[in-house]
Amino acid sequence: MTIPQFERIALIGIGLIGSSIAREVKELGLTGDLVISTRSTETLKRAEALQLGDRYTSSAAEAVKDADLVIVSVPVGASEAVAQQIAANLKRGAIVTDVGSTKASVIAQMAPHMPDHVHFIPGHPLAGTEKSGPDAGFTGLFRDRWCIFTPLPNTDQAALDKLKAFWTALGSRIDEMDPEHHDKVLAIVSHLPHIIAYNIVGTADDLETVTESEVIKYSASGFRDFTRLAASDPTMWRDVCLHNKDAILEMLARFSEDLAYLQRAIRWGEGDKLFELFTRTRAIRRSIIQAGQDVDAPDFGRHALDTKK
Amino acid sequence: MTIPQFERIALIGIGLIGSSIAREVKELGLTGDLVISTRSTETLKRAEALQLGDRYTSSAAEAVKDADLVIVSVPVGASEAVAQQIAANLKRGAIVTDVGSTKASVIAQMAPHMPDHVHFIPGHPLAGTEKSGPDAGFTGLFRDRWCIFTPLPNTDQAALDKLKAFWTALGSRIDEMDPEHHDKVLAIVSHLPHIIAYNIVGTADDLETVTESEVIKYSASGFRDFTRLAASDPTMWRDVCLHNKDAILEMLARFSEDLAYLQRAIRWGEGDKLFELFTRTRAIRRSIIQAGQDVDAPDFGRHALDTKK
Ligand SMILES: NC(=O)c1ccc[n+]([C@@H]2O[C@H](COP(=O)([O-])OP(=O)(O)OC[C@H]3O[C@@H](n4cnc5c(N)ncnc54)[C@H](OP(=O)(O)O)[C@@H]3O)[C@@H](O)[C@H]2O)c1
Ligand SMILES: NC(=O)c1ccc[n+]([C@@H]2O[C@H](COP(=O)([O-])OP(=O)(O)OC[C@H]3O[C@@H](n4cnc5c(N)ncnc54)[C@H](OP(=O)(O)O)[C@@H]3O)[C@@H](O)[C@H]2O)c1
């Protein structure tokens, strides 16, 4: 695939995802003019200090002028407001995309505002860490990770291909599905894990019989794994919960039902049921490692870092 | 603290924990005679091939003869059987300890069989990975991790001090508490996280609307974190569930109650409640990192390993 070129790229939002895109675009030289826009002057100044772009503005409307590619990387709940701000200034033939973690809601928020003369193509790179803000980004974040597009009917194939080539240049593997299916898949592989992690950390925080300092001291025996996801950005995750409600509630119901079964097996000492589940789940980890979606090192390879100190 | 010496050490069970102890004992030269015993001839042969000890036997009774320190590292449900096998052959004045993840049950299983002339001191090193068997062990596993003792009333202080010195030599930090409290603490910091991880992986495996191959492909968006814990040894975790039932059921009830609250907040679009919880949980992660109980690198530092490929 040829590496795509854009005369001007505008990034709306310059947090973990936006700034990772900015770093890649610079490194790969995908445009001669990278315009960065973010809501607060504080974040904008930080982006400038980090030299993430060529120009900086706190006006999203200003940023998108004459841009051939516009990438919106803000919490999903802010999608409609951004769409409203940029709509009138979008260049004829521009590609407008986003990186939001939910898709049906983003489409409902943005599509009605998009003029007919632009290509609005919703997307979602499945890559991230628990950190946020412009300092958190890095090149390589998208490497070997999937980027899912949920194109609307009648999307221009050439525009879609160009956007795919862009993400391929960033190292992503490309997939396509309809927005409803995306939201269901993400509810189980991403949203439920985060909600469960937040919940268990909250439960531990509230106990009376075990102190918080005990939880912290002894966290290496399993608990600490959950605290990473539970340290993710609260705004982003509040918005995800509010904007993928149905799929999340469906997955939560399944999870709770299964947990009740497990709880009962524990109460009644049904070791065989426990053993059956605990055996079955190992296979999935093996498949994930084979698929190149996790490292094979024990304990995520933490030990190597632990002992480097 | 002086490094303790034992004329003979016997290890009953040579999996992840037993073999990590064996490697440390050899490296630190804590005994002149390390006897290794395990149930199956297959594992025993593997231990021998790895040169983990000085002598090897499939009889636990044989192994403990004349040993000054006996460490039992088997699934907690096997504790009573091992205690029965070794009781008659224990040397006068020997220290007998274990590494089991639950303590009240191990004490109930082992203490009645221990002759008066030995020092039985239950212990639990809070260190491990998701791997098992003699190949999984390594030196450094216990470094900076806590080892909790739950001594019985009237435990000989000199024997306890010697055992603490042994674990300190292995790099552990030492703590002491009563067995019931240990079991409550571990229920929240270790047992609940593992059960929840097994459960969510089970839920994902059972879905009809999202395929298993989709779960695997897109797992890097959060789900993969849980698969590590859910790949832990099924026998060990079945036994933990059966032998710390009350504390686990208590923590599960709290967790489910909190999850119902969260679920309701999602259903009714109560963003403020979600935001409050998602903010509160960040502080715990910071404290864990400050306490040296996890690495500070984003995504557990996986990215460094990912890109080494
Ligand atoms: N983090 C992940 O793991 C991940 C992975 C894939 C996709 N995503 C999606 O990517 C998007 C951005 O996430 P991120 O991790 O990059 O977030 P982030 O690091 O917190 O950055 C958020 C950016 O959005 C701006 N912003 C916040 N609230 C806004 C509002 N109400 N109106 C306009 N701009 C606003 C912020 O501007 P100021 O700082 O100037 O306020 C900042 O530039 C989200 O939709 C998220 O769902 C995230
Ligand atoms: N893994 C962890 O993260 C961790 C952390 C702290 C404490 N612990 C505790 O440490 C103990 C050992 O765990 P591990 O991870 O080392 O397990 P492991 O790697 O699976 O090794 C288990 C050892 O116990 C033996 N064994 C298994 N079933 C037995 C039975 N019914 N009777 C006698 N011996 C039996 C095995 O012998 P064969 O292979 O010969 O059958 C093997 O030598 C458990 O009590 C566990 O709760 C584990």
XYZ file of C-alpha atoms and ligand atoms in Angstrom:
714
model
C 0.000 0.000 0.000
C 1.329 3.436 -0.842
C 1.822 5.907 1.979
C -0.875 8.566 1.682
C -0.086 12.280 1.638
C -2.328 15.076 2.824
C -1.626 18.737 2.189
C -3.077 19.644 5.544
C -4.162 17.505 8.497
C -6.163 18.893 11.418
C -6.256 17.131 14.766
C -9.114 18.094 17.066
C -8.114 16.888 20.533
C -4.486 16.199 21.394
C -4.589 13.751 24.301
C -3.173 10.227 24.360
C -4.675 9.266 21.000
C -4.441 12.629 19.214
C -0.839 13.173 20.248
C 0.153 9.636 19.279
C -1.299 10.301 15.823
C 0.567 13.632 15.699
C 3.871 11.976 16.530
C 3.368 9.348 13.828
C 2.317 11.904 11.223
C 5.473 13.925 11.882
C 7.765 10.924 11.924
C 6.302 9.490 8.742
C 5.942 12.885 7.043
C 2.329 12.340 6.078
C 1.610 16.060 5.682
C 3.400 19.343 5.232
C 0.991 21.163 7.523
C -0.229 19.656 10.769
C -2.739 21.832 12.616
C -3.483 21.040 16.225
C -6.521 22.170 18.130
C -7.661 21.502 21.660
C -10.188 23.022 24.026
C -7.959 24.362 26.801
C -5.069 26.792 26.419
C -3.131 24.698 28.904
C -3.207 21.554 26.765
C -2.588 23.597 23.621
C 0.551 25.139 25.155
C 1.757 21.727 26.194
C 1.259 20.412 22.643
C 3.254 23.354 21.350
C 6.032 22.801 23.880
C 6.188 19.178 22.751
C 6.344 20.424 19.131
C 3.597 18.042 18.121
C 2.401 20.067 15.112
C 3.110 22.921 12.728
C 0.353 25.259 13.911
C -1.814 25.519 17.025
C -5.241 27.013 17.675
C -7.881 26.718 20.360
C -10.585 27.060 17.729
C -11.629 23.770 16.145
C -13.460 25.763 13.436
C -10.227 27.558 12.580
C -8.197 24.346 12.596
C -10.236 22.469 9.999
C -10.064 25.201 7.339
C -8.515 23.777 4.182
C -7.670 20.506 5.928
C -7.835 17.381 3.741
C -7.993 15.100 6.746
C -9.670 15.961 10.035
C -9.299 13.573 12.985
C -11.482 14.150 16.018
C -9.975 12.633 19.203
C -12.118 13.851 22.081
C -14.304 12.014 24.642
C -17.263 10.527 22.771
C -19.745 12.728 24.630
C -18.158 15.812 23.066
C -18.601 14.565 19.480
C -21.732 16.523 18.638
C -20.377 19.819 19.951
C -17.201 19.383 17.900
C -19.216 18.462 14.787
C -21.254 21.634 15.187
C -18.129 23.749 15.588
C -16.335 22.440 12.528
C -19.202 21.761 10.071
C -19.318 25.127 8.307
C -15.561 25.306 7.720
C -14.933 21.844 6.310
C -13.225 21.773 2.930
C -14.993 20.175 -0.033
C -13.778 16.571 -0.351
C -12.182 16.470 3.090
C -12.090 13.203 5.019
C -13.493 13.620 8.525
C -12.902 10.754 10.942
C -12.820 10.104 14.664
C -11.241 7.658 17.103
C -14.085 7.320 19.619
C -14.530 4.111 21.599
C -18.241 3.879 20.775
C -19.544 4.154 17.239
C -23.352 4.208 16.963
C -23.560 7.180 19.306
C -20.745 9.091 17.599
C -22.443 8.600 14.249
C -25.773 9.783 15.657
C -24.036 12.847 17.084
C -21.858 13.789 14.114
C -23.441 12.572 10.871
C -26.417 14.986 10.876
C -24.009 17.940 10.979
C -21.663 16.781 8.247
C -22.117 18.581 4.902
C -22.670 16.386 1.847
C -19.401 17.511 0.297
C -17.163 15.784 2.922
C -16.434 12.109 3.579
C -17.373 11.293 7.156
C -15.860 7.901 8.047
C -16.105 6.827 11.705
C -13.145 4.852 13.033
C -11.719 3.399 16.206
C -8.098 2.412 16.764
C -8.078 -0.348 19.399
C -4.951 0.856 21.121
C -4.329 2.808 24.254
C -2.879 2.868 27.714
C -4.237 4.018 31.069
C -2.502 7.409 30.713
C -3.987 10.509 29.130
C -3.044 13.944 27.829
C -0.501 15.067 25.200
C 2.487 13.758 27.160
C 1.098 10.226 27.208
C 1.234 9.658 23.456
C 4.025 7.824 21.668
C 4.906 6.414 18.272
C 4.266 2.708 18.018
C 1.011 2.817 19.995
C -0.968 1.589 16.993
C 1.538 -0.974 15.768
C -0.081 -4.424 15.296
C -3.308 -3.164 16.853
C -6.627 -3.170 15.007
C -8.325 -0.072 13.647
C -12.026 -0.686 13.034
C -14.000 1.401 10.565
C -17.788 1.566 10.654
C -18.516 3.330 7.350
C -21.966 4.667 6.571
C -23.848 3.308 3.532
C -22.669 4.969 0.293
C -19.255 5.853 1.669
C -16.850 6.807 -1.117
C -14.496 3.856 -1.618
C -11.528 5.993 -2.625
C -11.820 8.087 0.547
C -12.151 4.963 2.666
C -9.116 3.405 0.997
C -7.071 6.532 1.606
C -8.024 6.572 5.286
C -7.191 2.887 5.586
C -3.814 3.543 3.995
C -3.239 6.285 6.565
C -3.878 3.944 9.496
C -1.890 1.180 7.845
C 1.039 3.576 7.653
C 0.660 4.062 11.415
C 1.076 0.306 11.856
C -2.573 -0.666 12.340
C -4.339 -3.704 11.017
C -7.614 -2.711 9.372
C -11.112 -4.046 9.949
C -14.608 -3.020 9.001
C -17.967 -3.765 10.634
C -21.298 -2.131 11.243
C -21.511 0.288 14.187
C -23.933 -1.826 16.246
C -21.710 -4.870 16.031
C -18.661 -2.754 16.881
C -20.405 -1.541 20.010
C -21.272 -5.065 21.125
C -17.759 -6.358 20.498
C -16.200 -3.449 22.335
C -18.664 -3.821 25.206
C -17.161 -7.232 25.985
C -13.481 -6.762 25.051
C -13.052 -3.274 26.482
C -15.976 -1.623 28.243
C -16.921 -4.472 30.583
C -13.281 -5.078 31.623
C -12.875 -1.410 32.513
C -16.173 -1.257 34.420
C -15.346 -4.437 36.335
C -11.901 -3.095 37.158
C -13.299 0.204 38.411
C -15.855 -1.718 40.435
C -13.476 -4.090 42.187
C -11.115 -1.269 43.082
C -14.087 0.647 44.480
C -15.186 -2.384 46.505
C -11.710 -2.794 47.981
C -11.580 0.911 48.803
C -14.833 0.702 50.772
C -14.115 -2.316 52.994
C -14.076 -1.925 56.751
C -12.453 -5.266 57.651
C -9.436 -4.792 55.399
C -7.700 -1.413 55.409
C -6.721 0.528 52.320
C -3.076 0.288 53.283
C -3.353 -3.511 53.412
C -4.930 -3.544 49.962
C -2.026 -1.471 48.647
C 0.707 -3.456 50.407
C -0.519 -6.831 49.249
C -1.789 -5.815 45.824
C 0.828 -7.790 43.892
C -1.141 -10.986 44.451
C -3.649 -10.103 41.724
C -5.434 -6.887 42.633
C -2.823 -4.592 41.086
C -3.704 -5.840 37.587
C -7.133 -4.240 37.903
C -5.839 -0.938 39.207
C -4.208 -0.192 35.861
C -7.497 -0.167 33.944
C -9.150 1.586 36.899
C -6.634 4.426 36.568
C -7.913 5.314 33.093
C -9.382 8.708 32.318
C -12.703 9.226 34.190
C -14.218 11.529 31.565
C -13.497 9.166 28.719
C -15.001 6.235 30.607
C -18.030 8.083 31.900
C -18.776 8.976 28.282
C -18.255 5.416 27.083
C -20.724 4.133 29.707
C -23.297 6.741 28.787
C -22.880 6.238 25.035
C -22.854 2.453 24.788
C -25.488 1.817 27.408
C -27.473 -1.000 25.814
C -24.561 -3.201 24.827
C -22.854 -2.633 28.186
C -25.996 -3.488 30.150
C -26.397 -6.641 28.082
C -22.840 -7.759 28.834
C -23.145 -6.809 32.507
C -26.259 -8.956 32.795
C -24.435 -11.951 31.320
C -21.442 -11.369 33.563
C -23.601 -11.161 36.702
C -25.518 -14.285 35.787
C -22.286 -16.209 35.315
C -20.916 -14.820 38.568
C -24.007 -15.988 40.453
C -23.394 -19.498 39.095
C -19.767 -19.362 40.248
C -20.770 -18.006 43.643
C -23.193 -20.852 44.104
C -20.545 -23.398 43.122
C -18.251 -21.917 45.770
C -20.995 -21.940 48.404
C -21.875 -25.571 47.766
C -18.293 -26.727 47.346
C -18.769 -27.875 43.751
C -15.094 -28.202 42.907
C -15.734 -29.870 39.543
C -17.671 -26.852 38.229
C -14.912 -24.512 39.354
C -12.243 -26.713 37.820
C -14.117 -26.902 34.509
C -14.334 -23.105 34.174
C -10.769 -22.485 35.389
C -9.487 -24.936 32.762
C -11.534 -23.605 29.869
C -10.309 -20.021 30.307
C -6.631 -20.958 29.818
C -7.172 -21.706 26.134
C -8.259 -18.143 25.410
C -5.035 -16.701 26.799
C -3.004 -19.052 24.629
C -4.946 -17.933 21.545
C -4.412 -14.266 22.403
C -0.673 -14.772 22.656
C -0.643 -16.754 19.401
C -2.559 -13.922 17.724
C 0.178 -11.491 18.779
C -2.231 -9.552 20.983
C -0.295 -9.984 24.238
C 3.225 -10.749 25.393
C 4.023 -14.287 26.492
C 6.292 -13.282 29.380
C 4.971 -14.338 32.813
C 3.278 -11.509 34.702
C 3.277 -9.342 31.529
C 7.069 -9.255 31.777
C 6.839 -7.004 34.811
C 9.562 -8.938 36.541
C 12.129 -7.661 34.066
C 11.120 -4.087 34.918
C 10.850 -4.834 38.642
C 14.417 -6.029 38.841
C 15.851 -3.277 36.650
C 15.367 -0.862 39.563
C 19.868 -10.126 59.758
C 22.246 -13.081 59.458
C 21.656 -15.544 56.650
C 20.336 -18.746 58.204
C 21.863 -22.150 57.519
C 20.087 -25.491 57.567
C 21.888 -28.816 57.412
C 19.073 -30.277 55.377
C 16.051 -28.694 53.708
C 13.158 -30.721 52.297
C 10.792 -29.293 49.712
C 7.466 -31.088 49.340
C 6.029 -29.911 46.004
C 8.282 -28.440 43.330
C 6.000 -26.296 41.152
C 6.245 -22.549 40.574
C 6.694 -21.740 44.264
C 8.678 -24.800 45.363
C 11.093 -24.543 42.456
C 11.586 -20.805 42.980
C 12.519 -21.553 46.596
C 14.858 -24.323 45.406
C 16.630 -21.981 42.993
C 17.108 -19.369 45.719
C 18.334 -21.907 48.269
C 20.952 -23.151 45.812
C 22.059 -19.712 44.733
C 22.313 -18.434 48.293
C 23.808 -21.677 49.630
C 21.323 -21.954 52.489
C 21.855 -25.685 52.928
C 24.312 -28.411 52.071
C 21.547 -30.916 51.366
C 18.417 -29.996 49.474
C 15.925 -32.836 49.189
C 13.120 -32.516 46.673
C 9.915 -34.472 46.693
C 6.869 -34.367 44.456
C 3.924 -36.615 43.803
C 4.459 -37.597 40.167
C 7.543 -39.211 38.707
C 7.216 -36.908 35.710
C 7.590 -33.717 37.747
C 10.316 -35.310 39.862
C 12.317 -36.163 36.753
C 11.892 -32.638 35.453
C 13.168 -31.223 38.768
C 16.176 -33.495 38.509
C 16.833 -32.486 34.910
C 16.737 -28.862 36.026
C 19.187 -29.758 38.839
C 16.992 -28.035 41.379
C 18.183 -30.071 44.388
C 20.756 -32.492 45.754
C 18.460 -35.492 46.145
C 15.080 -36.502 44.760
C 12.356 -38.819 46.002
C 8.700 -39.363 45.254
C 8.082 -40.163 48.912
C 7.348 -37.110 51.049
C 7.861 -39.282 54.146
C 11.347 -40.168 52.929
C 12.197 -36.588 52.041
C 11.574 -35.063 55.460
C 13.826 -37.490 57.364
C 16.493 -35.506 59.224
C 15.411 -32.264 57.556
C 15.747 -29.128 59.710
C 13.397 -27.161 57.476
C 10.438 -28.638 55.626
C 8.525 -26.453 53.164
C 5.229 -27.753 51.823
C 4.296 -26.146 48.456
C 1.262 -28.048 47.185
C -2.333 -26.975 46.404
C -3.990 -26.120 49.723
C -6.484 -28.975 49.413
C -3.604 -31.465 49.572
C -2.253 -30.126 52.875
C -3.805 -32.718 55.169
C -2.672 -35.661 53.073
C 0.883 -34.333 53.029
C 0.802 -33.694 56.794
C -0.271 -37.285 57.365
C 2.482 -38.626 55.141
C 5.304 -36.705 56.762
C 4.225 -36.556 60.448
C 5.923 -39.712 61.715
C 9.283 -38.936 60.084
C 9.743 -35.333 61.173
C 12.972 -34.618 63.019
C 12.837 -33.281 66.588
C 13.132 -29.470 66.474
C 12.446 -29.234 62.722
C 10.654 -26.188 61.328
C 7.668 -27.178 59.172
C 6.125 -24.437 57.067
C 3.955 -24.060 53.989
C 3.258 -21.477 51.280
C -0.482 -22.015 50.833
C -2.695 -19.162 49.675
C -5.248 -19.774 52.430
C -4.258 -20.089 56.061
C -7.106 -21.053 58.419
C -7.864 -24.149 56.356
C -4.220 -25.203 56.044
C -3.820 -24.891 59.813
C -6.969 -26.933 60.403
C -5.643 -29.594 58.029
C -2.043 -29.771 59.184
C -1.782 -28.743 62.851
C -3.569 -31.793 64.296
C -0.994 -34.087 62.660
C 2.105 -32.183 63.711
C 4.026 -33.802 66.567
C 4.788 -31.615 69.609
C 8.513 -31.802 68.973
C 8.407 -29.772 65.700
C 7.745 -26.085 65.035
C 4.813 -25.768 62.659
C 4.705 -22.189 61.323
C 2.216 -21.462 58.513
C 3.347 -18.924 55.940
C 2.371 -17.416 52.613
C 4.687 -15.624 50.196
C 2.565 -13.134 48.223
C 4.399 -13.690 44.985
C 3.617 -15.640 41.875
C 2.861 -15.609 38.209
C 0.185 -17.280 36.102
C 2.571 -20.113 35.179
C 3.022 -23.358 37.085
C 5.310 -26.369 37.371
C 9.062 -26.667 38.026
C 10.043 -24.811 34.849
C 8.057 -21.717 35.855
C 10.116 -20.873 38.932
C 12.910 -18.306 38.982
C 15.160 -16.469 41.408
C 13.900 -13.018 42.261
C 10.244 -14.054 42.429
C 10.042 -13.128 46.105
C 12.085 -9.947 45.925
C 10.234 -6.977 47.490
C 7.121 -9.077 47.876
C 5.510 -9.730 51.272
C 5.660 -13.043 53.100
C 2.916 -13.296 55.717
C 3.224 -15.615 58.717
C 0.201 -16.698 60.719
C 1.895 -18.345 63.719
C -0.105 -20.398 66.187
C -0.203 -19.321 69.847
C 2.933 -20.416 71.760
C 5.091 -20.546 68.652
C 8.775 -20.700 69.564
C 10.216 -17.234 68.889
C 13.659 -18.524 67.895
C 12.159 -20.839 65.287
C 9.954 -18.051 63.939
C 12.937 -15.690 63.754
C 14.948 -18.270 61.867
C 12.160 -18.816 59.356
C 11.768 -15.069 58.906
C 15.511 -14.772 58.300
C 15.178 -17.474 55.641
C 12.474 -15.569 53.749
C 14.313 -12.293 54.220
C 17.330 -13.901 52.567
C 15.031 -14.736 49.625
C 14.222 -11.021 49.314
C 10.826 -10.992 51.024
C 9.424 -8.381 53.332
C 7.970 -10.007 56.438
C 4.563 -9.599 58.036
C 2.550 -11.368 60.689
C -1.188 -11.588 61.260
C -3.801 -14.019 62.472
C -5.030 -16.615 59.969
C -8.605 -15.301 59.799
C -7.451 -11.810 58.965
C -4.996 -13.173 56.397
C -7.836 -15.005 54.696
C -10.000 -11.874 54.533
C -7.161 -9.727 53.182
C -6.252 -12.300 50.557
C -9.889 -12.739 49.592
C -9.966 -9.152 48.359
C -6.413 -8.643 47.056
C -6.020 -12.006 45.364
C -8.930 -14.440 45.403
C -11.683 -12.083 44.227
C -9.514 -10.692 41.373
C -8.790 -14.210 40.141
C -12.439 -15.308 40.390
C -13.619 -12.170 38.577
C -11.010 -12.694 35.874
C -12.026 -16.322 35.377
C -15.657 -15.232 35.273
C -15.311 -12.493 32.680
C -13.246 -14.724 30.417
C -15.929 -17.385 30.789
C -18.655 -14.878 29.935
C -16.820 -13.764 26.802
C -16.295 -17.382 25.783
C -20.013 -18.104 25.989
C -21.410 -15.190 23.972
C -23.381 -15.841 20.817
C -23.386 -12.286 19.427
C -19.614 -11.853 19.561
C -17.426 -14.702 18.334
C -14.442 -16.116 20.195
C -12.145 -15.073 17.381
C -13.353 -11.479 17.705
C -12.695 -11.552 21.445
C -9.164 -12.771 20.759
C -8.457 -10.324 17.936
C -9.583 -7.258 19.820
C -8.445 -8.287 23.288
C -5.777 -5.605 23.575
C -8.415 -3.034 24.453
C -8.689 -4.266 28.034
C -9.821 -7.876 28.034
C -6.325 -9.362 27.684
C -5.392 -8.097 31.149
C -7.906 -10.485 32.691
C -6.800 -13.462 30.648
C -3.475 -13.545 32.447
C -5.023 -14.226 35.863
C -7.558 -16.525 34.211
C -4.689 -18.648 32.874
C -3.556 -19.564 36.385
C -3.483 -23.148 37.603
C -7.032 -24.587 37.845
C -6.225 -26.990 40.691
C -4.636 -24.307 42.823
C -7.587 -21.966 42.308
C -10.265 -24.584 42.790
C -8.635 -25.375 46.125
C -8.406 -21.709 47.107
C -12.132 -21.257 46.409
C -13.047 -24.349 48.399
C -10.746 -23.482 51.302
C -11.489 -19.791 51.787
C -15.183 -20.012 51.145
C -16.564 -17.662 53.782
C -14.231 -14.747 53.134
C -14.600 -15.124 49.359
C -18.395 -15.203 49.557
C -18.323 -12.094 51.733
C -16.180 -10.201 49.205
C -18.242 -11.474 46.269
C -21.391 -10.156 47.917
C -19.846 -6.717 48.355
C -18.583 -6.719 44.794
C -21.988 -7.682 43.378
C -23.752 -5.053 45.450
C -21.393 -2.370 44.164
C -21.774 -3.626 40.608
C -25.564 -3.381 40.861
C -25.165 0.255 41.904
C -22.911 0.925 38.925
C -25.251 -0.904 36.572
C -28.143 1.221 37.755
C -26.101 4.402 37.271
C -25.385 3.340 33.694
C -29.033 2.477 33.040
C -30.254 5.838 34.330
C -27.453 7.863 32.768
C -26.119 9.125 36.090
C -22.774 10.385 34.782
C -21.829 12.096 38.043
C -21.915 8.811 39.986
C -19.781 7.122 37.342
C -17.334 10.018 37.288
C -17.017 9.989 41.081
C -16.095 6.293 41.201
C -13.784 6.467 38.168
C -11.900 9.341 39.804
C -11.589 7.773 43.248
C -10.010 4.579 41.931
C -7.050 6.396 40.356
C -5.600 7.262 43.763
C -5.188 3.602 44.697
C -3.057 2.883 41.660
C -0.791 5.813 42.487
C -0.343 4.485 46.043
C 0.472 1.005 44.761
C 3.179 2.372 42.510
C 4.548 4.531 45.326
C 4.634 1.464 47.586
C 6.812 -0.312 45.005
C 4.125 -2.938 44.370
C 3.757 -2.273 40.639
C 5.711 -0.787 37.773
C 4.892 2.755 36.663
C 5.319 2.111 32.944
C 2.117 2.552 30.894
C 0.401 -0.744 30.075
C 2.682 -2.592 32.551
C 5.570 -1.776 30.231
C 4.230 -4.254 27.696
C 4.987 -1.880 24.875
C 8.729 -2.330 25.389
C 8.305 -6.096 25.002
C 5.825 -5.722 22.127
C 8.279 -3.758 20.060
C 11.272 -5.970 20.839
C 9.801 -8.579 18.511
N -7.351 6.092 25.880
C -7.578 5.014 25.176
O -7.120 3.957 25.560
C -8.389 5.106 23.906
C -8.252 4.099 22.936
C -8.990 4.203 21.759
C -9.865 5.245 21.572
N -9.991 6.210 22.545
C -10.918 7.318 22.296
O -10.131 8.423 21.896
C -10.749 9.636 22.298
C -9.711 10.496 23.025
O -9.177 9.776 24.115
P -7.761 10.110 24.740
O -7.337 8.913 25.508
O -6.848 10.672 23.704
O -8.201 11.257 25.767
P -7.302 12.343 26.534
O -5.875 11.941 26.555
O -7.995 12.590 27.827
O -7.461 13.655 25.603
C -8.727 14.198 25.371
C -8.666 15.345 24.393
O -10.014 15.773 24.167
C -10.177 17.123 24.596
N -11.472 17.277 25.262
C -11.858 16.783 26.450
N -13.122 17.111 26.708
C -13.560 17.851 25.664
C -14.772 18.495 25.350
N -15.832 18.413 26.181
N -14.851 19.176 24.187
C -13.802 19.250 23.347
N -12.624 18.657 23.604
C -12.510 17.969 24.740
C -9.047 17.375 25.540
O -8.820 18.760 25.514
P -8.282 19.627 26.738
O -7.192 18.848 27.403
O -7.766 20.847 26.024
O -9.457 19.884 27.633
C -7.926 16.563 24.908
O -7.347 17.263 23.837
C -11.954 9.258 23.137
O -13.097 9.315 22.343
C -11.706 7.822 23.488
O -12.913 7.115 23.644
C -9.245 6.166 23.673
N 1.093 -19.654 41.970
C 1.049 -18.609 42.770
O 0.936 -17.478 42.272
C 1.129 -18.800 44.267
C 1.513 -17.710 45.057
C 1.606 -17.884 46.431
C 1.270 -19.124 46.998
N 0.870 -20.151 46.198
C 0.532 -21.444 46.827
O 1.651 -22.280 46.633
C 1.229 -23.646 46.555
C 1.848 -24.266 45.320
O 1.477 -23.525 44.182
P 2.354 -23.552 42.841
O 1.975 -22.345 42.072
O 3.775 -23.793 43.149
O 1.696 -24.848 42.138
P 2.242 -25.729 40.924
O 3.279 -25.021 40.150
O 1.031 -26.247 40.225
O 2.946 -26.978 41.681
C 2.190 -27.792 42.530
C 3.050 -28.825 43.223
O 2.211 -29.547 44.143
C 2.152 -30.907 43.753
N 0.795 -31.421 43.935
C -0.297 -31.108 43.196
N -1.364 -31.757 43.670
C -0.947 -32.498 44.706
C -1.592 -33.410 45.598
N -2.916 -33.636 45.512
N -0.852 -34.000 46.548
C 0.463 -33.754 46.651
N 1.131 -32.912 45.822
C 0.432 -32.300 44.883
C 2.598 -30.956 42.326
O 3.119 -32.256 42.125
P 3.077 -33.056 40.740
O 3.395 -32.085 39.640
O 4.171 -34.054 40.957
O 1.717 -33.649 40.636
C 3.649 -29.854 42.280
O 4.860 -30.313 42.798
C -0.293 -23.618 46.563
O -0.763 -23.912 47.856
C -0.631 -22.203 46.240
O -1.853 -21.829 46.850
C 0.824 -20.016 44.839
